[in-house]
Amino acid sequence: MSEGIDCIINCAALAHQGRKAGLEVARYESANAGVVESLARAAARAGVRKFIQLSTVKVFGEDSGERAWTTRSECRPQGPYATSKWHGEQMLRAVAAQSGMRPSVRPRSH
């Protein structure tokens, strides 16, 4: 990472991949959680102060019923994509808590 960078915005993700027996979960976890953790750790080492992670509404589930989801809704990810994005959020928060970097994903995670 270059010096002088004070904010990272990550919108990269593996999405919309067909089901490939046995590889699906590992591929999503690596791309959507592992990469976030690696990037966040590198950013923290470089002194980046803020990390903005674009996630997905799918961390809340597949159907909100009669109510709209809010940032305070309970997370109920279903499937490898949504679960891996949720894990990426958690990894970013963990790195931020250790380093003092400010994460921006959603105000609250369950």
Short mmCIF file of C-alpha atoms in Angstrom, two decimals:
data_model
loop_
_atom_site.label_atom_id
_atom_site.label_comp_id
_atom_site.label_asym_id
_atom_site.label_seq_id
_atom_site.Cartn_x
_atom_site.Cartn_y
_atom_site.Cartn_z
CA MET A 1 0.00 0.00 0.00
CA SER A 2 1.13 3.51 -0.69
CA GLU A 3 1.81 5.98 2.07
CA GLY A 4 -0.67 8.80 2.41
CA ILE A 5 -3.77 6.68 1.88
CA ASP A 6 -6.20 7.29 4.71
CA CYS A 7 -9.31 5.45 3.41
CA ILE A 8 -9.92 2.18 1.57
CA ILE A 9 -13.21 1.43 -0.16
CA ASN A 10 -13.64 -2.24 -1.04
CA CYS A 11 -16.47 -3.24 -3.34
CA ALA A 12 -14.86 -6.37 -4.79
CA ALA A 13 -16.62 -9.69 -4.31
CA LEU A 14 -17.23 -13.06 -5.82
CA ALA A 15 -20.92 -13.27 -6.71
CA HIS A 16 -23.34 -15.08 -9.00
CA GLN A 17 -21.23 -18.18 -9.46
CA GLY A 18 -23.00 -21.38 -10.38
CA ARG A 19 -22.99 -24.23 -7.91
CA LYS A 20 -19.81 -26.20 -8.28
CA ALA A 21 -19.89 -29.21 -5.98
CA GLY A 22 -17.44 -28.99 -3.09
CA LEU A 23 -15.77 -25.75 -4.17
CA GLU A 24 -18.63 -23.34 -3.65
CA VAL A 25 -18.25 -22.52 0.06
CA ALA A 26 -14.45 -22.37 0.00
CA ARG A 27 -14.37 -20.08 -3.05
CA TYR A 28 -16.87 -17.63 -1.58
CA GLU A 29 -15.16 -17.62 1.85
CA SER A 30 -11.76 -17.02 0.30
CA ALA A 31 -12.94 -14.20 -1.98
CA ASN A 32 -15.47 -12.47 0.24
CA ALA A 33 -14.06 -12.98 3.72
CA GLY A 34 -10.40 -13.93 3.38
CA VAL A 35 -9.57 -11.14 0.96
CA VAL A 36 -11.34 -8.58 3.18
CA GLU A 37 -9.30 -9.75 6.17
CA SER A 38 -6.02 -9.62 4.22
CA LEU A 39 -6.78 -6.19 2.79
CA ALA A 40 -7.86 -4.85 6.19
CA ARG A 41 -4.67 -6.15 7.85
CA ALA A 42 -2.49 -4.61 5.13
CA ALA A 43 -4.40 -1.34 5.43
CA ALA A 44 -3.98 -1.30 9.22
CA ARG A 45 -0.23 -1.94 8.91
CA ALA A 46 0.01 0.94 6.43
CA GLY A 47 -1.77 3.29 8.84
CA VAL A 48 -5.03 3.57 6.91
CA ARG A 49 -7.56 5.17 9.23
CA LYS A 50 -10.88 4.20 7.61
CA PHE A 51 -12.05 1.09 5.75
CA ILE A 52 -15.38 1.10 3.94
CA GLN A 53 -16.65 -2.36 3.06
CA LEU A 54 -19.58 -2.76 0.68
CA SER A 55 -21.56 -5.77 1.78
CA THR A 56 -24.96 -7.04 0.70
CA VAL A 57 -28.52 -6.87 1.97
CA LYS A 58 -28.45 -10.66 1.73
CA VAL A 59 -26.68 -10.78 5.11
CA PHE A 60 -30.15 -10.19 6.57
CA GLY A 61 -31.70 -13.16 4.76
CA GLU A 62 -33.79 -13.81 1.71
CA ASP A 63 -37.15 -12.38 2.77
CA SER A 64 -37.91 -9.52 5.13
CA GLY A 65 -41.57 -10.45 5.40
CA GLU A 66 -43.87 -7.49 5.81
CA ARG A 67 -41.18 -5.25 7.33
CA ALA A 68 -38.25 -3.63 5.60
CA TRP A 69 -34.77 -4.49 6.85
CA THR A 70 -32.87 -1.86 8.77
CA THR A 71 -29.27 -1.66 9.95
CA ARG A 72 -30.53 -3.07 13.25
CA SER A 73 -32.16 -6.15 11.69
CA GLU A 74 -30.84 -9.53 12.76
CA CYS A 75 -28.37 -11.12 10.36
CA ARG A 76 -29.58 -14.42 8.91
CA PRO A 77 -27.45 -15.00 5.84
CA GLN A 78 -28.40 -17.97 3.70
CA GLY A 79 -26.11 -19.62 1.22
CA PRO A 80 -22.38 -19.32 0.58
CA TYR A 81 -22.42 -15.81 -0.91
CA ALA A 82 -24.39 -14.11 1.89
CA THR A 83 -22.59 -16.06 4.62
CA SER A 84 -19.16 -15.20 3.24
CA LYS A 85 -20.06 -11.50 2.98
CA TRP A 86 -21.22 -11.58 6.61
CA HIS A 87 -17.96 -13.27 7.63
CA GLY A 88 -16.06 -10.54 5.78
CA GLU A 89 -17.90 -7.91 7.83
CA GLN A 90 -16.96 -9.70 11.04
CA MET A 91 -13.31 -10.03 9.98
CA LEU A 92 -13.10 -6.32 9.17
CA ARG A 93 -14.54 -5.43 12.57
CA ALA A 94 -12.04 -7.72 14.31
CA VAL A 95 -9.06 -6.18 12.49
CA ALA A 96 -10.37 -2.69 13.17
CA ALA A 97 -10.80 -3.44 16.88
CA GLN A 98 -7.16 -4.59 17.08
CA SER A 99 -5.72 -1.71 15.09
CA GLY A 100 -7.89 1.31 15.85
CA MET A 101 -8.92 1.63 12.21
CA ARG A 102 -12.53 2.82 11.75
CA PRO A 103 -14.63 0.30 9.81
CA SER A 104 -17.76 1.25 7.93
CA VAL A 105 -20.05 -1.63 7.03
CA ARG A 106 -23.28 -1.34 8.95
CA PRO A 107 -23.72 0.27 12.34
CA ARG A 108 -24.44 -3.00 14.07
CA SER A 109 -23.88 -6.72 13.51
CA HIS A 110 -25.44 -9.65 15.34
#
